[in-house]
XYZ file of C-alpha atoms in Angstrom:
749
model
C 9.190 -31.215 -2.159
C 12.352 -32.720 -3.620
C 13.252 -36.078 -2.149
C 15.817 -35.128 0.462
C 16.334 -36.760 3.822
C 17.383 -33.976 6.190
C 18.902 -36.638 8.395
C 21.403 -37.341 5.628
C 22.747 -33.798 5.849
C 25.333 -32.693 8.353
C 24.623 -29.692 10.542
C 27.138 -27.734 8.459
C 25.312 -28.626 5.254
C 21.962 -27.632 6.702
C 23.337 -24.325 7.942
C 24.749 -23.611 4.482
C 21.228 -23.755 3.055
C 20.170 -20.871 5.276
C 22.285 -18.219 3.559
C 23.002 -17.373 -0.041
C 25.888 -18.807 -2.005
C 26.316 -15.440 -3.714
C 24.176 -12.426 -4.530
C 21.381 -14.266 -6.302
C 21.365 -17.988 -5.480
C 21.195 -20.459 -2.628
C 23.893 -22.975 -1.705
C 23.029 -26.519 -2.832
C 24.828 -29.045 -0.560
C 27.245 -31.217 -2.539
C 25.895 -34.634 -3.530
C 22.483 -33.895 -2.029
C 20.704 -33.758 -5.387
C 19.240 -30.352 -4.547
C 19.288 -27.651 -7.266
C 20.206 -24.033 -6.639
C 17.376 -21.560 -6.196
C 17.734 -18.301 -8.132
C 16.170 -15.173 -6.613
C 16.113 -11.989 -8.724
C 14.487 -8.563 -8.801
C 11.946 -7.309 -9.472
C 8.380 -6.252 -9.020
C 7.654 -5.037 -12.582
C 10.385 -6.662 -14.681
C 13.328 -9.000 -14.287
C 16.746 -7.639 -13.402
C 18.634 -10.795 -14.235
C 22.394 -10.466 -13.902
C 24.555 -13.186 -15.409
C 27.368 -12.304 -12.995
C 26.129 -13.864 -9.737
C 28.702 -11.978 -7.669
C 27.690 -8.518 -8.852
C 26.524 -6.351 -5.982
C 25.921 -2.981 -7.567
C 25.168 -3.166 -11.312
C 21.696 -1.733 -11.891
C 22.260 -1.133 -15.605
C 23.835 -4.300 -16.981
C 21.018 -6.796 -16.576
C 19.762 -9.048 -19.372
C 17.063 -7.258 -21.432
C 13.532 -7.967 -20.199
C 10.137 -6.342 -20.486
C 9.705 -3.356 -18.204
C 6.025 -3.532 -17.274
C 4.182 -0.703 -15.503
C 5.531 -0.289 -11.953
C 3.198 -0.651 -8.976
C 2.495 3.095 -8.840
C 0.728 2.685 -12.184
C -0.921 -0.646 -11.408
C -2.362 0.893 -8.251
C -4.016 3.555 -10.391
C -5.630 0.869 -12.540
C -7.737 -0.330 -9.567
C -7.899 -3.561 -11.543
C -6.871 -6.984 -10.196
C -6.917 -8.292 -13.768
C -4.152 -5.846 -14.696
C -2.103 -6.961 -11.682
C -2.698 -10.640 -12.460
C -1.775 -10.286 -16.136
C 1.414 -8.452 -15.206
C 2.297 -11.103 -12.621
C 1.699 -13.918 -15.116
C 3.883 -12.222 -17.726
C 6.659 -11.862 -15.141
C 6.272 -15.552 -14.358
C 6.713 -16.477 -18.009
C 9.803 -14.292 -18.383
C 11.230 -15.723 -15.154
C 10.784 -19.232 -16.560
C 12.554 -18.189 -19.727
C 15.584 -17.103 -17.674
C 15.435 -19.939 -15.152
C 14.560 -17.671 -12.209
C 12.956 -19.481 -9.262
C 11.763 -16.574 -7.099
C 10.885 -13.091 -8.339
C 11.425 -10.437 -5.676
C 8.059 -8.697 -5.542
C 5.462 -7.340 -5.351
C 6.087 -4.480 -2.940
C 2.966 -3.672 -0.948
C 4.119 -1.114 1.603
C 1.718 1.720 2.320
C 2.403 5.197 0.946
C 2.582 6.933 4.297
C 4.345 10.028 2.972
C 4.575 11.306 -0.608
C 8.295 11.831 -0.008
C 9.206 8.147 0.201
C 11.744 7.614 -2.571
C 10.474 4.135 -3.289
C 6.759 4.931 -3.585
C 6.900 4.059 -7.287
C 7.320 0.400 -6.238
C 4.185 0.437 -4.077
C 0.510 0.448 -4.987
C -1.396 2.764 -2.720
C -2.027 4.594 0.532
C -4.877 2.139 1.207
C -4.304 -1.418 2.508
C -7.350 -2.970 0.813
C -6.386 -1.713 -2.650
C -2.763 -2.728 -2.089
C -3.707 -6.170 -0.799
C -6.166 -7.032 -3.559
C -3.737 -5.984 -6.302
C -0.792 -7.683 -4.603
C -2.704 -10.942 -4.197
C -3.703 -10.876 -7.878
C -0.063 -10.273 -8.872
C 1.133 -13.222 -6.764
C -1.535 -15.578 -8.096
C -0.694 -14.602 -11.669
C 3.044 -15.009 -11.176
C 2.937 -18.275 -9.254
C 0.416 -19.717 -11.676
C 3.284 -19.779 -14.175
C 5.589 -21.711 -11.839
C 8.069 -19.310 -10.204
C 7.515 -18.066 -6.677
C 6.857 -14.547 -5.439
C 8.518 -12.674 -2.598
C 6.113 -10.218 -0.994
C 7.981 -7.262 0.427
C 9.019 -5.351 2.500
C 7.647 -6.863 5.707
C 6.855 -4.573 7.479
C 6.366 -0.830 8.146
C 9.097 -0.035 5.620
C 7.741 3.336 4.513
C 10.822 5.458 3.920
C 14.332 5.260 2.542
C 15.986 7.705 4.932
C 18.158 5.712 7.370
C 16.232 2.656 6.212
C 18.648 0.037 7.551
C 18.590 1.392 11.124
C 15.418 3.405 11.611
C 12.882 2.174 14.150
C 9.306 2.579 12.947
C 7.509 3.232 16.222
C 3.928 2.182 15.541
C 1.087 1.278 17.878
C -0.477 -2.133 17.337
C -3.867 -0.891 16.144
C -2.161 1.121 13.406
C -0.005 -1.840 12.404
C -3.013 -4.145 12.269
C -5.318 -1.777 10.395
C -2.918 -0.004 8.016
C 0.524 -1.575 7.599
C -0.130 -5.331 7.911
C -3.463 -6.013 6.113
C -2.043 -6.044 2.564
C 0.512 -8.678 3.614
C -2.164 -10.598 5.503
C -4.481 -10.753 2.494
C -1.709 -11.896 0.162
C -0.471 -14.550 2.604
C -3.911 -15.962 3.383
C -5.409 -15.722 -0.119
C -2.498 -16.102 -2.562
C -0.006 -18.172 -0.514
C 3.255 -16.630 -1.741
C 6.373 -18.782 -1.828
C 8.318 -16.285 0.269
C 7.925 -13.155 2.351
C 10.838 -10.700 2.533
C 11.653 -9.185 5.931
C 12.587 -5.520 5.699
C 15.632 -3.500 6.741
C 14.015 -1.356 9.409
C 13.233 -1.953 13.029
C 9.680 -2.113 14.323
C 9.308 -0.637 17.789
C 13.018 -1.086 18.380
C 13.443 -4.629 17.034
C 14.831 -5.347 13.572
C 12.178 -6.873 11.326
C 14.563 -9.728 10.517
C 14.849 -10.549 14.234
C 11.270 -9.801 15.250
C 9.654 -13.001 16.535
C 6.296 -11.324 17.081
C 6.230 -10.301 13.414
C 7.758 -13.361 11.730
C 6.449 -16.162 13.913
C 3.505 -15.076 16.027
C 1.740 -12.964 13.380
C 2.994 -14.319 10.058
C 3.103 -18.046 10.830
C 0.863 -18.669 13.812
C -1.930 -16.179 13.099
C -1.882 -16.099 9.293
C -0.721 -19.664 8.674
C 2.185 -18.779 6.386
C 3.987 -21.957 5.340
C 6.564 -20.546 2.940
C 10.079 -19.259 3.458
C 10.939 -15.974 5.130
C 13.927 -14.351 3.466
C 15.806 -11.199 4.361
C 16.152 -8.091 2.315
C 19.687 -8.012 0.970
C 22.006 -7.270 3.891
C 19.176 -6.815 6.423
C 20.360 -9.467 8.905
C 22.300 -8.100 11.881
C 22.301 -11.151 14.168
C 21.889 -14.378 12.171
C 21.200 -16.561 15.201
C 18.593 -14.169 16.595
C 16.998 -13.940 13.146
C 16.777 -17.725 12.827
C 15.223 -17.989 16.277
C 12.725 -15.275 15.330
C 11.615 -17.118 12.193
C 13.855 -15.928 9.357
C 14.841 -18.854 7.128
C 17.160 -17.470 4.441
C 19.653 -14.654 4.898
C 20.668 -12.946 1.661
C 23.093 -12.472 0.083
C 25.862 -14.987 0.758
C 28.620 -14.036 3.194
C 31.175 -16.749 2.581
C 29.888 -19.016 5.332
C 30.415 -16.646 8.264
C 26.857 -16.837 9.570
C 26.613 -20.555 8.754
C 29.435 -21.130 11.236
C 27.603 -19.040 13.834
C 24.513 -21.234 13.526
C 26.565 -24.420 13.835
C 28.355 -23.095 16.899
C 25.220 -22.202 18.893
C 23.529 -25.503 18.034
C 26.604 -27.440 19.123
C 26.737 -25.419 22.310
C 23.134 -26.325 23.077
C 22.021 -22.698 22.825
C 19.740 -23.240 19.802
C 17.456 -26.185 19.118
C 18.487 -27.993 15.933
C 14.782 -28.480 15.215
C 14.627 -24.760 14.347
C 17.361 -25.313 11.784
C 15.544 -28.323 10.352
C 12.268 -26.426 9.949
C 14.002 -23.539 8.188
C 15.923 -25.929 5.922
C 12.707 -27.741 5.002
C 11.178 -24.481 3.824
C 14.218 -23.652 1.676
C 14.215 -27.173 0.242
C 10.540 -26.698 -0.659
C 11.491 -23.750 -2.876
C 13.419 -26.183 -5.076
C 10.054 -27.536 -6.244
C 9.834 -24.389 -8.353
C 13.234 -24.788 -9.996
C 13.042 -25.319 -13.747
C 15.746 -25.008 -16.396
C 15.776 -21.794 -18.407
C 13.695 -22.137 -21.567
C 15.154 -19.086 -23.298
C 11.827 -18.356 -25.009
C 11.429 -14.701 -24.057
C 8.497 -13.288 -26.038
C 9.844 -9.804 -26.666
C 7.049 -8.620 -28.972
C 4.287 -10.165 -26.900
C 5.679 -8.707 -23.703
C 5.864 -5.231 -25.165
C 2.331 -5.410 -26.571
C 0.977 -6.534 -23.203
C 2.906 -3.792 -21.422
C 1.222 -1.212 -23.668
C -2.254 -2.613 -23.048
C -1.757 -2.719 -19.292
C -0.220 0.751 -19.152
C -3.192 2.348 -20.896
C -5.510 1.041 -18.176
C -3.357 2.786 -15.559
C -3.564 6.335 -16.944
C -5.559 8.798 -14.823
C -7.363 11.731 -16.431
C -7.319 14.370 -13.703
C -8.806 17.307 -15.570
C -10.444 17.821 -18.971
C -12.048 21.232 -19.207
C -13.975 21.840 -22.381
C -13.374 18.255 -23.495
C -10.047 19.225 -25.002
C -9.256 15.508 -24.965
C -9.288 13.285 -26.894
C -7.294 14.928 -29.698
C -9.680 13.983 -32.471
C -10.808 17.202 -34.133
C -7.666 19.313 -34.134
C -5.441 20.045 -37.098
C -2.117 20.849 -35.409
C -0.557 19.518 -32.222
C 2.549 20.882 -30.513
C 4.391 18.312 -28.409
C 6.647 19.934 -25.830
C 8.993 18.678 -23.152
C 12.082 16.520 -22.720
C 10.017 13.544 -21.582
C 8.283 13.440 -24.980
C 11.496 12.191 -26.570
C 13.295 10.678 -23.570
C 10.455 9.186 -21.577
C 10.577 8.588 -17.851
C 9.035 5.143 -17.335
C 10.583 3.512 -14.228
C 12.296 4.332 -10.941
C 15.861 3.973 -9.757
C 17.484 1.269 -7.662
C 17.152 -2.488 -7.481
C 13.955 -2.598 -9.542
C 15.501 -0.905 -12.595
C 14.917 -3.033 -15.689
C 16.981 -3.053 -18.867
C 14.024 -2.779 -21.285
C 13.744 -4.702 -24.528
C 12.616 -1.488 -26.250
C 11.079 1.870 -25.322
C 8.122 3.669 -26.897
C 8.694 7.382 -27.381
C 5.570 9.539 -26.835
C 6.425 11.920 -29.686
C 6.782 9.074 -32.189
C 3.549 7.409 -31.041
C 1.622 10.689 -31.159
C 2.951 11.313 -34.653
C 1.582 7.938 -35.785
C -1.912 8.737 -34.500
C -1.726 12.235 -35.956
C -0.727 10.916 -39.372
C -3.752 8.608 -39.401
C -5.961 11.673 -38.831
C -4.216 14.085 -41.202
C -2.853 16.210 -38.362
C 0.526 17.914 -38.258
C 2.796 17.561 -35.242
C 5.590 19.901 -34.172
C 7.980 19.530 -31.264
C 10.075 21.624 -28.921
C 12.267 20.342 -26.121
C 11.150 23.061 -23.704
C 13.496 21.991 -20.888
C 16.138 19.405 -20.091
C 15.613 16.689 -17.501
C 18.954 17.398 -15.831
C 18.583 21.184 -15.798
C 21.384 21.800 -18.289
C 21.154 24.076 -21.308
C 19.703 27.550 -21.734
C 16.303 27.356 -20.014
C 15.188 30.726 -21.411
C 16.000 29.823 -24.998
C 14.340 26.432 -24.695
C 11.226 28.069 -23.275
C 11.102 30.673 -26.052
C 11.276 27.946 -28.684
C 8.427 26.083 -26.959
C 6.269 29.215 -26.884
C 6.823 29.758 -30.601
C 5.852 26.182 -31.427
C 2.829 26.242 -29.088
C 1.476 29.503 -30.512
C 1.200 27.906 -33.961
C -0.792 24.851 -32.856
C -4.418 24.209 -31.915
C -3.366 22.204 -28.857
C -0.073 22.095 -26.979
C 0.762 18.910 -25.063
C 3.460 19.437 -22.435
C 5.251 16.354 -21.097
C 6.466 17.248 -17.610
C 7.552 15.377 -14.513
C 10.464 14.219 -12.406
C 13.801 12.951 -13.618
C 15.447 9.643 -12.733
C 17.715 11.102 -10.083
C 14.811 12.708 -8.218
C 13.161 9.381 -7.299
C 15.019 6.256 -6.329
C 15.522 3.532 -3.826
C 18.025 4.595 -1.186
C 16.910 8.166 -0.514
C 13.722 10.139 -0.045
C 12.487 13.182 -1.901
C 12.685 16.650 -0.381
C 9.707 18.199 -2.136
C 6.531 17.358 -4.036
C 6.844 20.345 -6.349
C 7.391 20.182 -10.096
C 10.841 21.603 -10.982
C 10.713 25.382 -11.300
C 11.856 25.510 -14.937
C 9.001 23.176 -15.890
C 6.453 25.290 -14.019
C 7.702 28.378 -15.861
C 7.428 26.484 -19.141
C 3.820 25.462 -18.445
C 2.916 29.064 -17.612
C 4.496 30.327 -20.821
C 2.953 27.661 -23.056
C -0.501 28.098 -21.481
C -0.386 31.812 -22.256
C 0.648 31.178 -25.855
C -1.442 28.157 -26.836
C -5.144 28.026 -27.599
C -5.496 24.881 -25.458
C -2.924 23.235 -23.197
C -2.655 19.664 -21.980
C -0.079 18.575 -19.380
C 1.041 14.943 -19.213
C 2.847 14.014 -16.000
C 5.499 11.334 -15.501
C 6.520 10.615 -11.894
C 6.744 7.867 -9.319
C 5.700 9.842 -6.246
C 2.741 12.152 -5.871
C 3.245 15.767 -7.009
C 1.598 19.053 -6.156
C -0.228 20.709 -9.043
C -0.527 24.073 -7.362
C 0.705 27.209 -9.095
C -0.136 26.039 -12.607
C -3.163 23.744 -12.393
C -5.757 26.420 -13.162
C -3.916 27.705 -16.237
C -4.181 24.499 -18.287
C -7.162 22.785 -19.836
C -6.347 19.139 -19.174
C -4.017 17.086 -16.996
C -3.143 13.471 -17.681
C -1.390 11.628 -14.859
C 0.865 9.009 -16.409
C 2.860 8.190 -13.252
C 5.472 5.657 -14.495
C 4.082 3.334 -17.158
C 6.926 1.031 -18.159
C 8.647 0.688 -21.506
C 5.426 0.931 -23.563
C 4.131 3.968 -21.701
C 4.731 6.304 -24.634
C 2.371 4.311 -26.815
C -0.175 3.940 -24.018
C -0.249 7.690 -23.405
C -0.729 8.354 -27.112
C -3.581 5.825 -27.166
C -5.315 7.686 -24.334
C -4.651 11.166 -25.720
C -6.289 10.163 -28.997
C -9.193 8.249 -27.484
C -8.135 4.852 -28.805
C -8.311 3.900 -25.128
C -10.797 5.590 -22.823
C -8.935 6.527 -19.618
C -10.127 4.521 -16.625
C -7.407 4.990 -14.009
C -8.165 6.430 -10.573
C -5.797 7.904 -8.035
C -4.465 5.365 -5.570
C -3.129 8.151 -3.350
C -4.282 11.641 -2.458
C -2.730 14.646 -4.199
C -2.439 17.252 -1.413
C -2.429 20.976 -1.923
C 0.792 21.229 0.073
C 3.292 18.810 1.531
C 2.516 20.326 4.939
C -1.045 19.004 4.678
C 0.106 15.384 4.713
C -0.647 13.759 8.088
C 2.890 12.396 8.438
C 4.513 15.773 7.723
C 5.787 16.540 11.230
C 6.901 12.955 11.887
C 8.676 12.107 8.628
C 11.417 10.872 8.339
C 12.081 10.913 12.088
C 15.131 11.679 14.149
C 17.674 10.006 16.423
C 17.011 6.610 14.875
C 13.242 6.664 15.389
C 10.285 7.663 13.257
C 7.030 8.039 15.167
C 3.866 7.082 13.316
C 2.003 9.750 15.258
C -0.880 9.990 12.778
C -1.952 6.463 13.731
C -4.601 5.039 11.411
C -5.262 8.469 9.886
C -3.118 7.823 6.809
C -3.838 9.396 3.424
C -7.503 9.949 2.656
C -8.494 8.676 6.117
C -6.948 11.838 7.526
C -8.009 14.283 4.817
C -11.673 13.245 5.027
C -11.712 13.030 8.825
C -10.085 16.448 9.246
C -12.174 17.920 6.411
C -8.923 19.031 4.809
C -9.156 20.254 1.180
C -6.932 18.437 -1.297
C -5.725 18.904 -4.849
C -7.364 15.696 -6.013
C -8.783 13.014 -3.729
C -7.960 9.346 -3.480
C -10.119 7.493 -6.014
C -10.511 10.425 -8.433
C -10.421 9.711 -12.156
C -12.268 11.091 -15.190
C -13.388 9.382 -18.381
C -14.382 10.354 -21.918
C -17.837 9.009 -21.100
C -20.143 9.430 -18.091
C -21.627 7.016 -15.580
C -24.607 7.090 -13.227
C -24.991 5.201 -9.961
C -28.481 4.147 -8.866
C -30.524 1.640 -6.878
C -28.160 1.163 -3.967
C -29.314 -1.478 -1.507
C -27.396 -2.788 1.488
C -28.602 -5.931 3.238
C -27.149 -7.404 6.434
C -26.191 -11.056 5.890
C -25.263 -11.730 9.516
C -24.409 -9.984 12.748
C -21.283 -8.498 11.182
C -21.555 -8.897 7.400
C -23.570 -7.314 4.589
C -24.196 -7.397 0.857
C -24.131 -4.317 -1.365
C -25.990 -4.017 -4.655
C -25.762 -1.010 -6.948
C -26.636 -0.362 -10.588
C -24.160 1.490 -12.802
C -25.077 2.869 -16.234
C -22.819 4.233 -18.969
C -24.750 7.399 -19.791
C -22.285 8.662 -22.405
C -21.455 7.898 -26.012
C -18.231 5.900 -25.583
C -17.435 2.495 -24.166
C -15.567 2.823 -20.895
C -14.519 1.247 -17.634
C -15.837 2.366 -14.274
C -14.608 1.691 -10.742
C -17.284 1.061 -8.126
C -15.849 2.264 -4.804
C -17.579 1.096 -1.614
C -16.746 2.907 1.629
C -17.972 2.292 5.170
C -18.487 5.096 7.699
C -19.296 4.604 11.382
C -18.712 5.797 14.917
C -19.479 2.367 16.390
C -16.910 1.007 18.800
C -14.605 2.465 21.427
C -11.981 3.988 19.117
C -11.808 6.988 16.834
C -12.759 5.802 13.362
C -11.842 7.551 10.090
C -14.649 9.420 8.350
C -14.833 6.565 5.834
C -12.717 3.616 4.722
C -12.558 1.775 1.418
C -14.034 -1.676 2.006
C -14.742 -3.061 -1.474
C -14.242 -2.143 -5.116
C -14.536 -3.557 -8.598
C -13.858 -2.335 -12.126
C -16.426 -2.990 -14.844
C -16.546 -2.311 -18.597
C -19.745 -0.868 -20.050
C -20.864 -0.043 -23.583
C -22.777 3.217 -24.194
C -26.233 2.934 -22.625
C -25.397 -0.356 -20.896
C -26.392 -0.906 -17.264
C -25.061 -3.488 -14.863
C -25.960 -4.370 -11.302
C -22.876 -4.958 -9.208
C -23.081 -7.085 -6.068
C -20.256 -6.947 -3.511
C -20.029 -8.692 -0.150
C -18.703 -6.911 2.914
C -17.105 -9.361 5.333
C -16.552 -8.972 9.058
C -13.317 -7.043 8.620
C -15.165 -4.457 6.530
C -16.793 -3.242 9.746
C -14.119 -4.092 12.329
C -11.414 -2.234 14.174
C -8.523 -3.780 16.083
C -9.057 -3.677 19.844
C -5.631 -3.545 21.475
C -7.019 -4.291 24.940
C -8.704 -7.485 23.794
C -6.035 -8.266 21.132
C -8.679 -9.039 18.525
C -10.793 -7.580 15.766
C -14.071 -6.144 17.062
C -17.274 -5.138 15.292
C -19.028 -2.663 17.533
C -22.823 -2.849 17.681
C -24.453 0.117 15.994
C -25.144 1.931 12.740
C -22.907 1.699 9.690
C -23.297 3.849 6.595
C -22.325 2.119 3.379
C -21.349 4.675 0.757
C -20.670 4.558 -2.966
C -17.995 7.129 -3.670
C -16.950 8.897 -6.827
C -13.793 9.123 -4.725
C -12.968 9.263 -1.022
C -14.377 12.796 -0.666
C -17.533 12.644 -2.787
C -20.372 10.278 -1.911
C -22.737 9.355 -4.734
C -25.148 7.182 -2.746
C -25.488 6.015 0.837
C -27.504 3.492 2.845
C -27.484 2.863 6.593
C -27.661 -0.515 8.304
C -27.580 -1.605 11.937
C -25.339 -4.493 12.926
C -25.544 -6.510 16.105
C -21.778 -6.821 16.035
C -19.863 -8.740 18.640
C -21.917 -10.239 21.432
C -18.854 -11.063 23.507
C -18.049 -8.684 26.352
C -14.692 -7.016 26.852
C -13.120 -8.501 30.011
C -12.664 -6.124 32.916
C -9.677 -5.794 35.215
C -8.572 -3.544 38.034
C -6.742 -1.518 35.356
C -10.029 -0.883 33.529
C -11.342 2.614 34.096
C -14.341 3.367 36.232
C -16.058 4.413 32.990
C -15.317 1.004 31.428
C -16.931 -0.649 34.438
C -20.001 1.567 34.198
C -20.336 0.851 30.446
C -20.193 -2.925 30.961
C -23.710 -4.381 30.518
C -23.378 -6.687 33.557
C -20.873 -5.015 35.842
C -22.213 -1.492 35.219
C -25.736 -1.984 36.608
C -24.371 -3.994 39.534
C -21.916 -1.213 40.308
C -24.603 1.473 40.182
C -26.932 -0.544 42.421
C -24.226 -0.907 45.038
C -23.298 2.774 44.890
C -26.963 3.768 45.111
C -27.377 1.605 48.191
C -24.410 3.264 49.841
C -25.753 6.697 48.979
C -29.016 5.875 50.810
C -26.931 5.204 53.913
C -25.132 8.563 53.688
C -25.311 11.065 56.495
C -27.189 14.243 55.752
C -23.909 16.157 55.559
C -22.346 13.682 53.045
C -25.490 13.845 50.936
C -25.237 17.653 50.758
C -21.612 17.381 49.634
C -22.511 14.806 46.947
C -25.332 17.037 45.695
C -22.828 19.836 45.141
C -20.864 17.600 42.713
C -23.434 16.103 40.318
C -20.743 15.428 37.667
C -18.567 13.243 39.877
C -19.329 10.130 37.823
C -18.116 11.890 34.659
C -15.032 13.155 36.464
C -14.229 9.674 37.724
C -14.792 7.933 34.382
C -11.101 7.944 33.454
C -9.804 6.713 36.807
C -8.633 3.050 36.945
C -10.694 0.944 39.325
C -7.539 0.118 41.310
C -7.325 3.813 42.201
C -11.047 4.379 42.454
C -11.452 2.007 45.380
C -9.065 4.120 47.423
C -11.613 6.944 47.230
C -14.687 4.838 47.986
C -13.564 3.156 51.168
C -15.424 -0.089 51.778
C -18.146 0.782 49.258
C -16.468 -1.397 46.604
C -14.873 -4.428 48.297
C -12.027 -6.021 46.344
C -13.490 -9.539 46.575
C -16.813 -8.315 45.194
C -15.038 -6.611 42.281
C -13.069 -9.791 41.560
C -16.364 -11.669 41.236
C -17.507 -9.166 38.599
C -14.183 -9.505 36.784
C -14.701 -13.274 36.541
C -18.236 -12.737 35.252
C -16.898 -10.342 32.588
C -14.338 -12.920 31.453
C -16.960 -15.604 30.997
C -19.537 -13.185 29.615
């Protein structure tokens, strides 16, 4: 930490450190020897604006490398990709003198309609957390700090600054907080960004339970909590809740509010001092701009990383790779004007952009192939759609393979608003139909930030390549995959549903009257589709390769009461080198809550040469088997059987082994609010209760015994009744003092 005696600062100076000086920097107190801290977007490339007062320019930033956005990195399933991207961002931030890079975004993809899904990794918290932690470690290893966002339950853009995400605690703990928890506890980010939305009626920026009790006290976060830009509504309440830095600057208005309440004795100055100390600590990361931006190196890395993110969804008849064809027709507006990033605050001004048509032409020339092109459609819907389609059909009919570049345009996906549909634009669907009828073989390459339905045209084409958004070098990366220079190894990080209506959040998204109810609970994404046995277009975890892999010799060994070790052998049974993702899921009914059919609990990506085998060993920790018990306010591993599964994806199990775990030995404390069934299930109180009831039944009159015999299911009927009500029906059979003794025993149990 810079040498700064907080006692030497006036209250006004300290308060000034707790809000921005302008849009992108902190306020260094005069004569304090403290440098300004620069905070800039974004998650996949720097949006550095030389005008510090600019509030709206998303196009005029200094050129920087646009790396693959999180939607692509999620599909890589590779922490090494995330770490390399983070490190490259760190180097470019150093070159521009940026202290804190605003990212990564690790919010869960609750609905495919969220306009900002391109900035997030996955619908699964483990995958999101592992990739996010790797990104933060890579970035901070180069010096600058990260800002993990948007904390928390920020899963839509509709009414984002006011909406209350109404979420039960189990769902928060199991789905929406774990990625943040993993990053905080494992990667120690410099900052965490509090989100715009409310959580259960309280703004995230003013939510003490979230920012202090969970983030600091439970997870041990020692860095600075900053606000999303303009997310603070009550600066004093936010400071008391645990928010250190409000951004952007407001000309000192909120600084004066802080000074006033401290002077009035309504806020402890110690809170101010602790927040100031955390902002001062950020200055440790301040370095002068080096100016040494490696433009060529950044672009080359972006291409390498992007290729590892491409998902091969379908490849009937091994139409790909394009090795043995003589003529290729390249069709679609995105072949010449590629879509490679989303809209809003994360938009990067790229140093250059690879065009898919040009990159395909280079590969084709090396192989003596001829390439033709037709626009097919326009991204903005202008022009004569019929004439463009006719030209595409003519070009496609004269080629061995037609490659159609389709997807969503810039204005269909952006920060600030949500999508209305998951369908491909109608003119593009008509084009695919027409080309598929005319061409001998048809390949569709998709560019999009949010998941898309493939229905209505999927069965008419031979291959589908999901390119999501791949950054500025995505055109070259796609060409590398299409021609087999890179073997595709991406896997879906979110489910592709058959219909939007199949998504579990469909009836509750985006909410109404200022509230959005997370009524699906923990059944998000594949957890719902597998549990409800709902068919999907393509499942979470799906991804094909140009080679094949086998999975054998699965063994699962308990390593404790609530931990286990998994060993499995994977063999490349094909003729090409390739990368394979080992996906480990856990399935169980143990515990007192409804569990999803299976949950991803470990994964790793390995590279294998043809014929090579490797034994992969993965440890499953306590949380791999736990659920969050809201009555006990803790994670619980229920005693019982757990099935450890190796999945080709979330729907298809390749191998399975069952183990029994002792789980938690501690007993859940009872109370008078506990149900009669809870009391009966308790290993100490239950037998005692039954003995006492049996004794009373022996003392029954003959008439009472006949009545009891007519209702043999009375115990089942009474199971859901709280004990406080039950005793009103049992008279003196269950004395209150005797029950209190059992409650004390349960607490010490």
